[in-house]
Amino acid sequence: MTATTAQAPVTAGGRVRPGAGLRQTATMAWRSLVAIKHNPLELVDYSITPIMFVFLFTYVLGGQMAGSPDVYLTYALPGIIVQNTLFMTTYTALALNTDLTKGVFDRLRSLPIARSAPLIGRITADLAKHVWAMLLMIGLGLALGFRVTGGFGGFLAGALLLVVFAAAVSWAAVLIGMLAGDAEKVQAFGFTLIFPITFTSSAFVVVDTMPGWLQAWADVNPVTHLSDAYRGLLLGGEVGRPLLWSLVWAAGIAAVFYPLAMRAYRAKA
């Protein structure tokens, strides 16, 4: 009896032990990843869509924007990856909203698991999907002529930066997923917010080519800082200021949306 009690995942106060909570979170993350096998259409969002973005921006816009698809690919690929990373955070909101409306949280709530495990597990799984999409787009870029001149260290630092920023934005996605009434509203809100801030940044064009009033916004746009930092890490350029501002933005977004998201999650789950 003593040995069984010592290994129990729940304390006398009804709280899940930290070690058990981590295992449950990992299980929930694995559940989210394995679900792709039963829903192959998710591969379109995580694989086909990123490939499509790279081809369209490079070969449709490249000649007009930079005079050559190869030249434009070098500038735009980091921005395309940043854009895709931000758009993918809406999938977190969609998945949570679907689980909520279908009663998945009601079933999980009856289990002796940490209340945060389904949420943190979902975010962890989605961050793994972010890494997959990033590697896929980098691989395609290399095949098309892009070169990571910043070295392997720059590549790893860039990947870590994207994961950190995506994790911060995921808390905003959680809040949207919790508050939106259905999946259509989640998609509408996500595109209304993410679409304009990505296209009014340095992700795809040099800020100096914009009108003066738009430059003022682009210079403080978090996507500009993230794109410049990621581009500098991949290509070996100057990264100090944009990297610092990217981390400041990530910390600020997390500080604002984490408590709001957790409050909404606890109220729902």
PDB file of C-alpha atoms in Angstrom:
ATOM      1  CA  MET A   1       0.000   0.000   0.000  1.00  0.00           C
ATOM      2  CA  THR A   2       2.825   2.378   0.851  1.00  0.00           C
ATOM      3  CA  ALA A   3       4.590   1.786  -2.465  1.00  0.00           C
ATOM      4  CA  THR A   4       1.376   2.359  -4.378  1.00  0.00           C
ATOM      5  CA  THR A   5       0.740   5.620  -2.581  1.00  0.00           C
ATOM      6  CA  ALA A   6       4.273   6.862  -3.262  1.00  0.00           C
ATOM      7  CA  GLN A   7       3.825   6.297  -6.975  1.00  0.00           C
ATOM      8  CA  ALA A   8       0.342   7.778  -7.187  1.00  0.00           C
ATOM      9  CA  PRO A   9       0.127  10.627  -9.732  1.00  0.00           C
ATOM     10  CA  VAL A  10      -2.220  12.635  -7.495  1.00  0.00           C
ATOM     11  CA  THR A  11      -1.286  14.161  -4.148  1.00  0.00           C
ATOM     12  CA  ALA A  12      -3.470  14.033  -1.043  1.00  0.00           C
ATOM     13  CA  GLY A  13      -4.769  17.503  -1.918  1.00  0.00           C
ATOM     14  CA  GLY A  14      -5.974  16.283  -5.299  1.00  0.00           C
ATOM     15  CA  ARG A  15      -3.170  17.938  -7.293  1.00  0.00           C
ATOM     16  CA  VAL A  16      -1.194  16.024  -9.901  1.00  0.00           C
ATOM     17  CA  ARG A  17       2.481  15.502  -9.090  1.00  0.00           C
ATOM     18  CA  PRO A  18       4.891  17.494 -11.341  1.00  0.00           C
ATOM     19  CA  GLY A  19       6.496  14.396 -12.843  1.00  0.00           C
ATOM     20  CA  ALA A  20       3.127  12.885 -13.653  1.00  0.00           C
ATOM     21  CA  GLY A  21       1.980  16.192 -15.106  1.00  0.00           C
ATOM     22  CA  LEU A  22       4.951  16.259 -17.473  1.00  0.00           C
ATOM     23  CA  ARG A  23       4.241  12.713 -18.632  1.00  0.00           C
ATOM     24  CA  GLN A  24       0.593  13.563 -19.180  1.00  0.00           C
ATOM     25  CA  THR A  25       1.545  16.651 -21.150  1.00  0.00           C
ATOM     26  CA  ALA A  26       3.856  14.544 -23.336  1.00  0.00           C
ATOM     27  CA  THR A  27       1.043  12.046 -23.865  1.00  0.00           C
ATOM     28  CA  MET A  28      -1.337  14.817 -24.942  1.00  0.00           C
ATOM     29  CA  ALA A  29       1.313  16.183 -27.314  1.00  0.00           C
ATOM     30  CA  TRP A  30       1.816  12.736 -28.829  1.00  0.00           C
ATOM     31  CA  ARG A  31      -1.966  12.371 -29.167  1.00  0.00           C
ATOM     32  CA  SER A  32      -2.072  15.573 -31.200  1.00  0.00           C
ATOM     33  CA  LEU A  33       0.776  14.451 -33.449  1.00  0.00           C
ATOM     34  CA  VAL A  34      -0.613  10.961 -34.012  1.00  0.00           C
ATOM     35  CA  ALA A  35      -3.977  12.486 -34.944  1.00  0.00           C
ATOM     36  CA  ILE A  36      -2.423  13.564 -38.250  1.00  0.00           C
ATOM     37  CA  LYS A  37      -2.387   9.910 -39.280  1.00  0.00           C
ATOM     38  CA  HIS A  38      -6.160   9.836 -38.974  1.00  0.00           C
ATOM     39  CA  ASN A  39      -6.601  13.197 -40.674  1.00  0.00           C
ATOM     40  CA  PRO A  40      -4.230  13.324 -43.675  1.00  0.00           C
ATOM     41  CA  LEU A  41      -5.680  16.682 -44.733  1.00  0.00           C
ATOM     42  CA  GLU A  42      -3.588  18.267 -41.973  1.00  0.00           C
ATOM     43  CA  LEU A  43      -0.556  17.450 -44.114  1.00  0.00           C
ATOM     44  CA  VAL A  44      -1.833  19.985 -46.630  1.00  0.00           C
ATOM     45  CA  ASP A  45      -1.617  22.762 -44.060  1.00  0.00           C
ATOM     46  CA  TYR A  46       1.719  21.682 -42.632  1.00  0.00           C
ATOM     47  CA  SER A  47       3.456  20.552 -45.837  1.00  0.00           C
ATOM     48  CA  ILE A  48       1.768  21.460 -49.109  1.00  0.00           C
ATOM     49  CA  THR A  49       0.815  25.018 -48.152  1.00  0.00           C
ATOM     50  CA  PRO A  50       4.388  26.030 -47.141  1.00  0.00           C
ATOM     51  CA  ILE A  51       5.737  24.557 -50.391  1.00  0.00           C
ATOM     52  CA  MET A  52       3.108  26.459 -52.359  1.00  0.00           C
ATOM     53  CA  PHE A  53       4.046  29.731 -50.645  1.00  0.00           C
ATOM     54  CA  VAL A  54       7.727  29.309 -51.530  1.00  0.00           C
ATOM     55  CA  PHE A  55       7.013  28.596 -55.212  1.00  0.00           C
ATOM     56  CA  LEU A  56       4.429  31.353 -55.611  1.00  0.00           C
ATOM     57  CA  PHE A  57       6.481  34.105 -53.974  1.00  0.00           C
ATOM     58  CA  THR A  58       9.694  33.064 -55.702  1.00  0.00           C
ATOM     59  CA  TYR A  59       8.519  32.502 -59.259  1.00  0.00           C
ATOM     60  CA  VAL A  60       5.436  34.724 -59.485  1.00  0.00           C
ATOM     61  CA  LEU A  61       6.733  37.774 -57.614  1.00  0.00           C
ATOM     62  CA  GLY A  62      10.503  37.286 -57.779  1.00  0.00           C
ATOM     63  CA  GLY A  63      11.096  38.798 -61.199  1.00  0.00           C
ATOM     64  CA  GLN A  64       8.978  41.860 -60.455  1.00  0.00           C
ATOM     65  CA  MET A  65      10.267  42.421 -56.930  1.00  0.00           C
ATOM     66  CA  ALA A  66      13.999  41.851 -57.399  1.00  0.00           C
ATOM     67  CA  GLY A  67      14.557  41.329 -61.108  1.00  0.00           C
ATOM     68  CA  SER A  68      15.366  37.664 -60.564  1.00  0.00           C
ATOM     69  CA  PRO A  69      13.644  34.800 -58.700  1.00  0.00           C
ATOM     70  CA  ASP A  70      17.009  33.702 -57.277  1.00  0.00           C
ATOM     71  CA  VAL A  71      17.775  37.134 -55.833  1.00  0.00           C
ATOM     72  CA  TYR A  72      14.287  37.486 -54.381  1.00  0.00           C
ATOM     73  CA  LEU A  73      14.417  33.987 -52.867  1.00  0.00           C
ATOM     74  CA  THR A  74      17.467  34.987 -50.834  1.00  0.00           C
ATOM     75  CA  TYR A  75      15.621  37.972 -49.388  1.00  0.00           C
ATOM     76  CA  ALA A  76      12.088  36.597 -49.128  1.00  0.00           C
ATOM     77  CA  LEU A  77      12.501  33.008 -47.914  1.00  0.00           C
ATOM     78  CA  PRO A  78      13.087  33.998 -44.263  1.00  0.00           C
ATOM     79  CA  GLY A  79      10.019  36.252 -44.443  1.00  0.00           C
ATOM     80  CA  ILE A  80       7.928  33.483 -46.016  1.00  0.00           C
ATOM     81  CA  ILE A  81       8.910  31.161 -43.172  1.00  0.00           C
ATOM     82  CA  VAL A  82       8.033  33.834 -40.596  1.00  0.00           C
ATOM     83  CA  GLN A  83       4.654  34.389 -42.255  1.00  0.00           C
ATOM     84  CA  ASN A  84       3.917  30.667 -42.336  1.00  0.00           C
ATOM     85  CA  THR A  85       4.900  30.313 -38.674  1.00  0.00           C
ATOM     86  CA  LEU A  86       2.479  33.044 -37.622  1.00  0.00           C
ATOM     87  CA  PHE A  87      -0.350  31.712 -39.776  1.00  0.00           C
ATOM     88  CA  MET A  88       0.131  28.252 -38.298  1.00  0.00           C
ATOM     89  CA  THR A  89      -0.609  29.554 -34.807  1.00  0.00           C
ATOM     90  CA  THR A  90      -4.245  29.855 -35.912  1.00  0.00           C
ATOM     91  CA  TYR A  91      -4.320  26.045 -36.143  1.00  0.00           C
ATOM     92  CA  THR A  92      -3.788  25.951 -32.383  1.00  0.00           C
ATOM     93  CA  ALA A  93      -6.853  28.141 -31.930  1.00  0.00           C
ATOM     94  CA  LEU A  94      -8.867  26.008 -34.363  1.00  0.00           C
ATOM     95  CA  ALA A  95      -7.911  22.731 -32.683  1.00  0.00           C
ATOM     96  CA  LEU A  96      -8.712  24.015 -29.197  1.00  0.00           C
ATOM     97  CA  ASN A  97     -12.021  25.458 -30.354  1.00  0.00           C
ATOM     98  CA  THR A  98     -12.914  22.130 -31.998  1.00  0.00           C
ATOM     99  CA  ASP A  99     -12.029  20.164 -28.855  1.00  0.00           C
ATOM    100  CA  LEU A 100     -14.113  22.570 -26.822  1.00  0.00           C
ATOM    101  CA  THR A 101     -17.219  22.462 -29.019  1.00  0.00           C
ATOM    102  CA  LYS A 102     -17.069  18.669 -29.412  1.00  0.00           C
ATOM    103  CA  GLY A 103     -16.864  18.062 -25.678  1.00  0.00           C
ATOM    104  CA  VAL A 104     -13.307  16.698 -25.632  1.00  0.00           C
ATOM    105  CA  PHE A 105     -12.461  18.891 -22.644  1.00  0.00           C
ATOM    106  CA  ASP A 106     -15.468  17.540 -20.778  1.00  0.00           C
ATOM    107  CA  ARG A 107     -14.132  13.998 -21.171  1.00  0.00           C
ATOM    108  CA  LEU A 108     -10.580  14.968 -20.240  1.00  0.00           C
ATOM    109  CA  ARG A 109     -11.806  16.848 -17.181  1.00  0.00           C
ATOM    110  CA  SER A 110     -13.118  13.586 -15.723  1.00  0.00           C
ATOM    111  CA  LEU A 111      -9.656  11.992 -15.863  1.00  0.00           C
ATOM    112  CA  PRO A 112      -7.067  12.252 -13.033  1.00  0.00           C
ATOM    113  CA  ILE A 113      -4.677  14.341 -15.111  1.00  0.00           C
ATOM    114  CA  ALA A 114      -3.269  17.836 -14.795  1.00  0.00           C
ATOM    115  CA  ARG A 115      -5.801  20.364 -16.064  1.00  0.00           C
ATOM    116  CA  SER A 116      -3.101  22.108 -18.087  1.00  0.00           C
ATOM    117  CA  ALA A 117      -1.864  18.896 -19.781  1.00  0.00           C
ATOM    118  CA  PRO A 118      -4.256  18.999 -22.781  1.00  0.00           C
ATOM    119  CA  LEU A 119      -3.482  22.670 -23.414  1.00  0.00           C
ATOM    120  CA  ILE A 120       0.306  22.524 -23.003  1.00  0.00           C
ATOM    121  CA  GLY A 121       0.355  19.242 -24.916  1.00  0.00           C
ATOM    122  CA  ARG A 122      -1.474  20.841 -27.834  1.00  0.00           C
ATOM    123  CA  ILE A 123       0.892  23.824 -27.921  1.00  0.00           C
ATOM    124  CA  THR A 124       3.944  21.539 -27.713  1.00  0.00           C
ATOM    125  CA  ALA A 125       2.690  19.410 -30.600  1.00  0.00           C
ATOM    126  CA  ASP A 126       1.971  22.488 -32.690  1.00  0.00           C
ATOM    127  CA  LEU A 127       5.464  23.839 -32.050  1.00  0.00           C
ATOM    128  CA  ALA A 128       6.834  20.535 -33.382  1.00  0.00           C
ATOM    129  CA  LYS A 129       4.715  21.093 -36.497  1.00  0.00           C
ATOM    130  CA  HIS A 130       6.196  24.604 -36.800  1.00  0.00           C
ATOM    131  CA  VAL A 131       9.683  23.078 -36.826  1.00  0.00           C
ATOM    132  CA  TRP A 132       8.636  20.542 -39.460  1.00  0.00           C
ATOM    133  CA  ALA A 133       7.255  23.251 -41.759  1.00  0.00           C
ATOM    134  CA  MET A 134      10.368  25.399 -41.252  1.00  0.00           C
ATOM    135  CA  LEU A 135      12.701  22.518 -42.130  1.00  0.00           C
ATOM    136  CA  LEU A 136      10.585  21.682 -45.158  1.00  0.00           C
ATOM    137  CA  MET A 137      10.750  25.249 -46.464  1.00  0.00           C
ATOM    138  CA  ILE A 138      14.478  25.552 -45.782  1.00  0.00           C
ATOM    139  CA  GLY A 139      15.054  22.271 -47.605  1.00  0.00           C
ATOM    140  CA  LEU A 140      13.027  23.462 -50.581  1.00  0.00           C
ATOM    141  CA  GLY A 141      14.857  26.778 -50.533  1.00  0.00           C
ATOM    142  CA  LEU A 142      18.221  25.000 -50.623  1.00  0.00           C
ATOM    143  CA  ALA A 143      17.029  22.987 -53.611  1.00  0.00           C
ATOM    144  CA  LEU A 144      16.056  26.225 -55.382  1.00  0.00           C
ATOM    145  CA  GLY A 145      19.359  27.976 -54.676  1.00  0.00           C
ATOM    146  CA  PHE A 146      19.004  29.540 -51.228  1.00  0.00           C
ATOM    147  CA  ARG A 147      22.127  29.318 -49.066  1.00  0.00           C
ATOM    148  CA  VAL A 148      22.389  29.565 -45.272  1.00  0.00           C
ATOM    149  CA  THR A 149      25.506  31.730 -45.199  1.00  0.00           C
ATOM    150  CA  GLY A 150      25.108  32.382 -41.478  1.00  0.00           C
ATOM    151  CA  GLY A 151      26.353  28.872 -40.709  1.00  0.00           C
ATOM    152  CA  PHE A 152      24.863  26.059 -38.686  1.00  0.00           C
ATOM    153  CA  GLY A 153      24.906  28.188 -35.526  1.00  0.00           C
ATOM    154  CA  GLY A 154      22.849  30.872 -37.242  1.00  0.00           C
ATOM    155  CA  PHE A 155      20.427  28.250 -38.509  1.00  0.00           C
ATOM    156  CA  LEU A 156      19.890  26.805 -35.020  1.00  0.00           C
ATOM    157  CA  ALA A 157      19.565  30.250 -33.438  1.00  0.00           C
ATOM    158  CA  GLY A 158      17.015  31.224 -36.072  1.00  0.00           C
ATOM    159  CA  ALA A 159      14.992  28.063 -35.485  1.00  0.00           C
ATOM    160  CA  LEU A 160      15.016  28.690 -31.734  1.00  0.00           C
ATOM    161  CA  LEU A 161      13.901  32.286 -32.254  1.00  0.00           C
ATOM    162  CA  LEU A 162      10.931  31.167 -34.365  1.00  0.00           C
ATOM    163  CA  VAL A 163       9.905  28.572 -31.784  1.00  0.00           C
ATOM    164  CA  VAL A 164      10.105  31.121 -28.947  1.00  0.00           C
ATOM    165  CA  PHE A 165       8.056  33.675 -30.883  1.00  0.00           C
ATOM    166  CA  ALA A 166       5.516  31.069 -31.997  1.00  0.00           C
ATOM    167  CA  ALA A 167       5.142  29.879 -28.403  1.00  0.00           C
ATOM    168  CA  ALA A 168       4.393  33.442 -27.286  1.00  0.00           C
ATOM    169  CA  VAL A 169       1.850  34.038 -30.054  1.00  0.00           C
ATOM    170  CA  SER A 170       0.255  30.662 -29.285  1.00  0.00           C
ATOM    171  CA  TRP A 171      -1.154  32.139 -26.068  1.00  0.00           C
ATOM    172  CA  ALA A 172      -3.035  34.716 -28.114  1.00  0.00           C
ATOM    173  CA  ALA A 173      -4.272  31.834 -30.280  1.00  0.00           C
ATOM    174  CA  VAL A 174      -5.414  29.966 -27.153  1.00  0.00           C
ATOM    175  CA  LEU A 175      -7.433  32.985 -26.042  1.00  0.00           C
ATOM    176  CA  ILE A 176      -9.046  33.282 -29.475  1.00  0.00           C
ATOM    177  CA  GLY A 177      -9.835  29.567 -29.527  1.00  0.00           C
ATOM    178  CA  MET A 178     -11.431  29.749 -26.089  1.00  0.00           C
ATOM    179  CA  LEU A 179     -13.559  32.824 -26.768  1.00  0.00           C
ATOM    180  CA  ALA A 180     -14.615  32.285 -30.383  1.00  0.00           C
ATOM    181  CA  GLY A 181     -17.991  30.667 -30.867  1.00  0.00           C
ATOM    182  CA  ASP A 182     -16.978  28.423 -33.765  1.00  0.00           C
ATOM    183  CA  ALA A 183     -14.137  27.562 -36.153  1.00  0.00           C
ATOM    184  CA  GLU A 184     -15.230  30.097 -38.766  1.00  0.00           C
ATOM    185  CA  LYS A 185     -14.875  32.946 -36.280  1.00  0.00           C
ATOM    186  CA  VAL A 186     -11.428  31.672 -35.288  1.00  0.00           C
ATOM    187  CA  GLN A 187     -10.284  31.714 -38.910  1.00  0.00           C
ATOM    188  CA  ALA A 188     -11.773  35.133 -39.577  1.00  0.00           C
ATOM    189  CA  PHE A 189     -10.118  36.672 -36.531  1.00  0.00           C
ATOM    190  CA  GLY A 190      -6.768  35.030 -37.271  1.00  0.00           C
ATOM    191  CA  PHE A 191      -6.599  36.212 -40.867  1.00  0.00           C
ATOM    192  CA  THR A 192      -7.882  39.671 -39.967  1.00  0.00           C
ATOM    193  CA  LEU A 193      -5.012  40.078 -37.500  1.00  0.00           C
ATOM    194  CA  ILE A 194      -2.115  38.140 -39.036  1.00  0.00           C
ATOM    195  CA  PHE A 195      -2.598  38.908 -42.719  1.00  0.00           C
ATOM    196  CA  PRO A 196      -2.149  42.696 -42.506  1.00  0.00           C
ATOM    197  CA  ILE A 197       0.772  42.715 -40.059  1.00  0.00           C
ATOM    198  CA  THR A 198       2.790  40.259 -42.174  1.00  0.00           C
ATOM    199  CA  PHE A 199       2.276  42.160 -45.416  1.00  0.00           C
ATOM    200  CA  THR A 200       3.027  45.557 -43.845  1.00  0.00           C
ATOM    201  CA  SER A 201       6.443  44.420 -42.639  1.00  0.00           C
ATOM    202  CA  SER A 202       9.871  43.714 -44.084  1.00  0.00           C
ATOM    203  CA  ALA A 203       8.980  40.050 -44.594  1.00  0.00           C
ATOM    204  CA  PHE A 204       8.580  40.435 -48.370  1.00  0.00           C
ATOM    205  CA  VAL A 205       9.745  43.933 -49.286  1.00  0.00           C
ATOM    206  CA  VAL A 206      12.337  46.441 -48.134  1.00  0.00           C
ATOM    207  CA  VAL A 207      10.683  48.918 -45.776  1.00  0.00           C
ATOM    208  CA  ASP A 208      12.328  51.899 -47.534  1.00  0.00           C
ATOM    209  CA  THR A 209      10.167  51.245 -50.626  1.00  0.00           C
ATOM    210  CA  MET A 210       6.946  51.916 -48.668  1.00  0.00           C
ATOM    211  CA  PRO A 211       5.227  55.308 -48.301  1.00  0.00           C
ATOM    212  CA  GLY A 212       6.483  57.311 -45.348  1.00  0.00           C
ATOM    213  CA  TRP A 213       3.375  56.813 -43.203  1.00  0.00           C
ATOM    214  CA  LEU A 214       3.534  53.045 -43.753  1.00  0.00           C
ATOM    215  CA  GLN A 215       7.263  52.959 -42.987  1.00  0.00           C
ATOM    216  CA  ALA A 216       6.497  54.398 -39.558  1.00  0.00           C
ATOM    217  CA  TRP A 217       4.293  51.395 -38.801  1.00  0.00           C
ATOM    218  CA  ALA A 218       6.603  48.853 -40.458  1.00  0.00           C
ATOM    219  CA  ASP A 219       9.533  50.048 -38.349  1.00  0.00           C
ATOM    220  CA  VAL A 220       7.719  49.099 -35.126  1.00  0.00           C
ATOM    221  CA  ASN A 221       5.878  46.091 -36.531  1.00  0.00           C
ATOM    222  CA  PRO A 222       6.935  42.958 -34.584  1.00  0.00           C
ATOM    223  CA  VAL A 223       6.949  40.960 -37.824  1.00  0.00           C
ATOM    224  CA  THR A 224       9.561  43.348 -39.231  1.00  0.00           C
ATOM    225  CA  HIS A 225      11.842  42.758 -36.248  1.00  0.00           C
ATOM    226  CA  LEU A 226      11.300  38.995 -36.404  1.00  0.00           C
ATOM    227  CA  SER A 227      11.874  38.823 -40.168  1.00  0.00           C
ATOM    228  CA  ASP A 228      15.025  40.968 -39.995  1.00  0.00           C
ATOM    229  CA  ALA A 229      16.415  38.947 -37.093  1.00  0.00           C
ATOM    230  CA  TYR A 230      15.691  35.600 -38.720  1.00  0.00           C
ATOM    231  CA  ARG A 231      17.062  36.782 -42.064  1.00  0.00           C
ATOM    232  CA  GLY A 232      20.219  38.075 -40.380  1.00  0.00           C
ATOM    233  CA  LEU A 233      20.767  34.787 -38.534  1.00  0.00           C
ATOM    234  CA  LEU A 234      20.343  32.714 -41.689  1.00  0.00           C
ATOM    235  CA  LEU A 235      22.410  34.973 -43.926  1.00  0.00           C
ATOM    236  CA  GLY A 236      24.987  36.188 -41.425  1.00  0.00           C
ATOM    237  CA  GLY A 237      23.838  39.819 -41.333  1.00  0.00           C
ATOM    238  CA  GLU A 238      23.369  42.276 -38.472  1.00  0.00           C
ATOM    239  CA  VAL A 239      20.951  40.843 -35.932  1.00  0.00           C
ATOM    240  CA  GLY A 240      21.515  42.670 -32.623  1.00  0.00           C
ATOM    241  CA  ARG A 241      18.697  45.227 -32.659  1.00  0.00           C
ATOM    242  CA  PRO A 242      16.009  43.172 -34.455  1.00  0.00           C
ATOM    243  CA  LEU A 243      16.802  40.128 -32.315  1.00  0.00           C
ATOM    244  CA  LEU A 244      16.475  42.144 -29.124  1.00  0.00           C
ATOM    245  CA  TRP A 245      13.173  43.657 -30.237  1.00  0.00           C
ATOM    246  CA  SER A 246      11.867  40.255 -31.337  1.00  0.00           C
ATOM    247  CA  LEU A 247      12.510  38.870 -27.866  1.00  0.00           C
ATOM    248  CA  VAL A 248      10.964  41.959 -26.247  1.00  0.00           C
ATOM    249  CA  TRP A 249       7.846  41.527 -28.388  1.00  0.00           C
ATOM    250  CA  ALA A 250       7.673  37.803 -27.598  1.00  0.00           C
ATOM    251  CA  ALA A 251       7.957  38.492 -23.872  1.00  0.00           C
ATOM    252  CA  GLY A 252       5.344  41.241 -24.071  1.00  0.00           C
ATOM    253  CA  ILE A 253       2.874  39.110 -26.042  1.00  0.00           C
ATOM    254  CA  ALA A 254       3.284  36.223 -23.599  1.00  0.00           C
ATOM    255  CA  ALA A 255       2.965  38.514 -20.578  1.00  0.00           C
ATOM    256  CA  VAL A 256      -0.320  39.929 -21.863  1.00  0.00           C
ATOM    257  CA  PHE A 257      -1.975  36.851 -23.327  1.00  0.00           C
ATOM    258  CA  TYR A 258      -0.761  34.031 -21.056  1.00  0.00           C
ATOM    259  CA  PRO A 259      -2.806  35.079 -17.990  1.00  0.00           C
ATOM    260  CA  LEU A 260      -5.830  35.930 -20.147  1.00  0.00           C
ATOM    261  CA  ALA A 261      -5.621  32.619 -21.994  1.00  0.00           C
ATOM    262  CA  MET A 262      -5.208  30.574 -18.820  1.00  0.00           C
ATOM    263  CA  ARG A 263      -8.139  32.329 -17.198  1.00  0.00           C
ATOM    264  CA  ALA A 264     -10.336  31.566 -20.203  1.00  0.00           C
ATOM    265  CA  TYR A 265      -9.040  27.989 -20.324  1.00  0.00           C
ATOM    266  CA  ARG A 266      -9.765  27.344 -16.653  1.00  0.00           C
ATOM    267  CA  ALA A 267     -13.247  28.747 -17.097  1.00  0.00           C
ATOM    268  CA  LYS A 268     -13.917  26.416 -20.037  1.00  0.00           C
ATOM    269  CA  ALA A 269     -11.981  23.316 -18.956  1.00  0.00           C
TER     270      ALA A 269
END
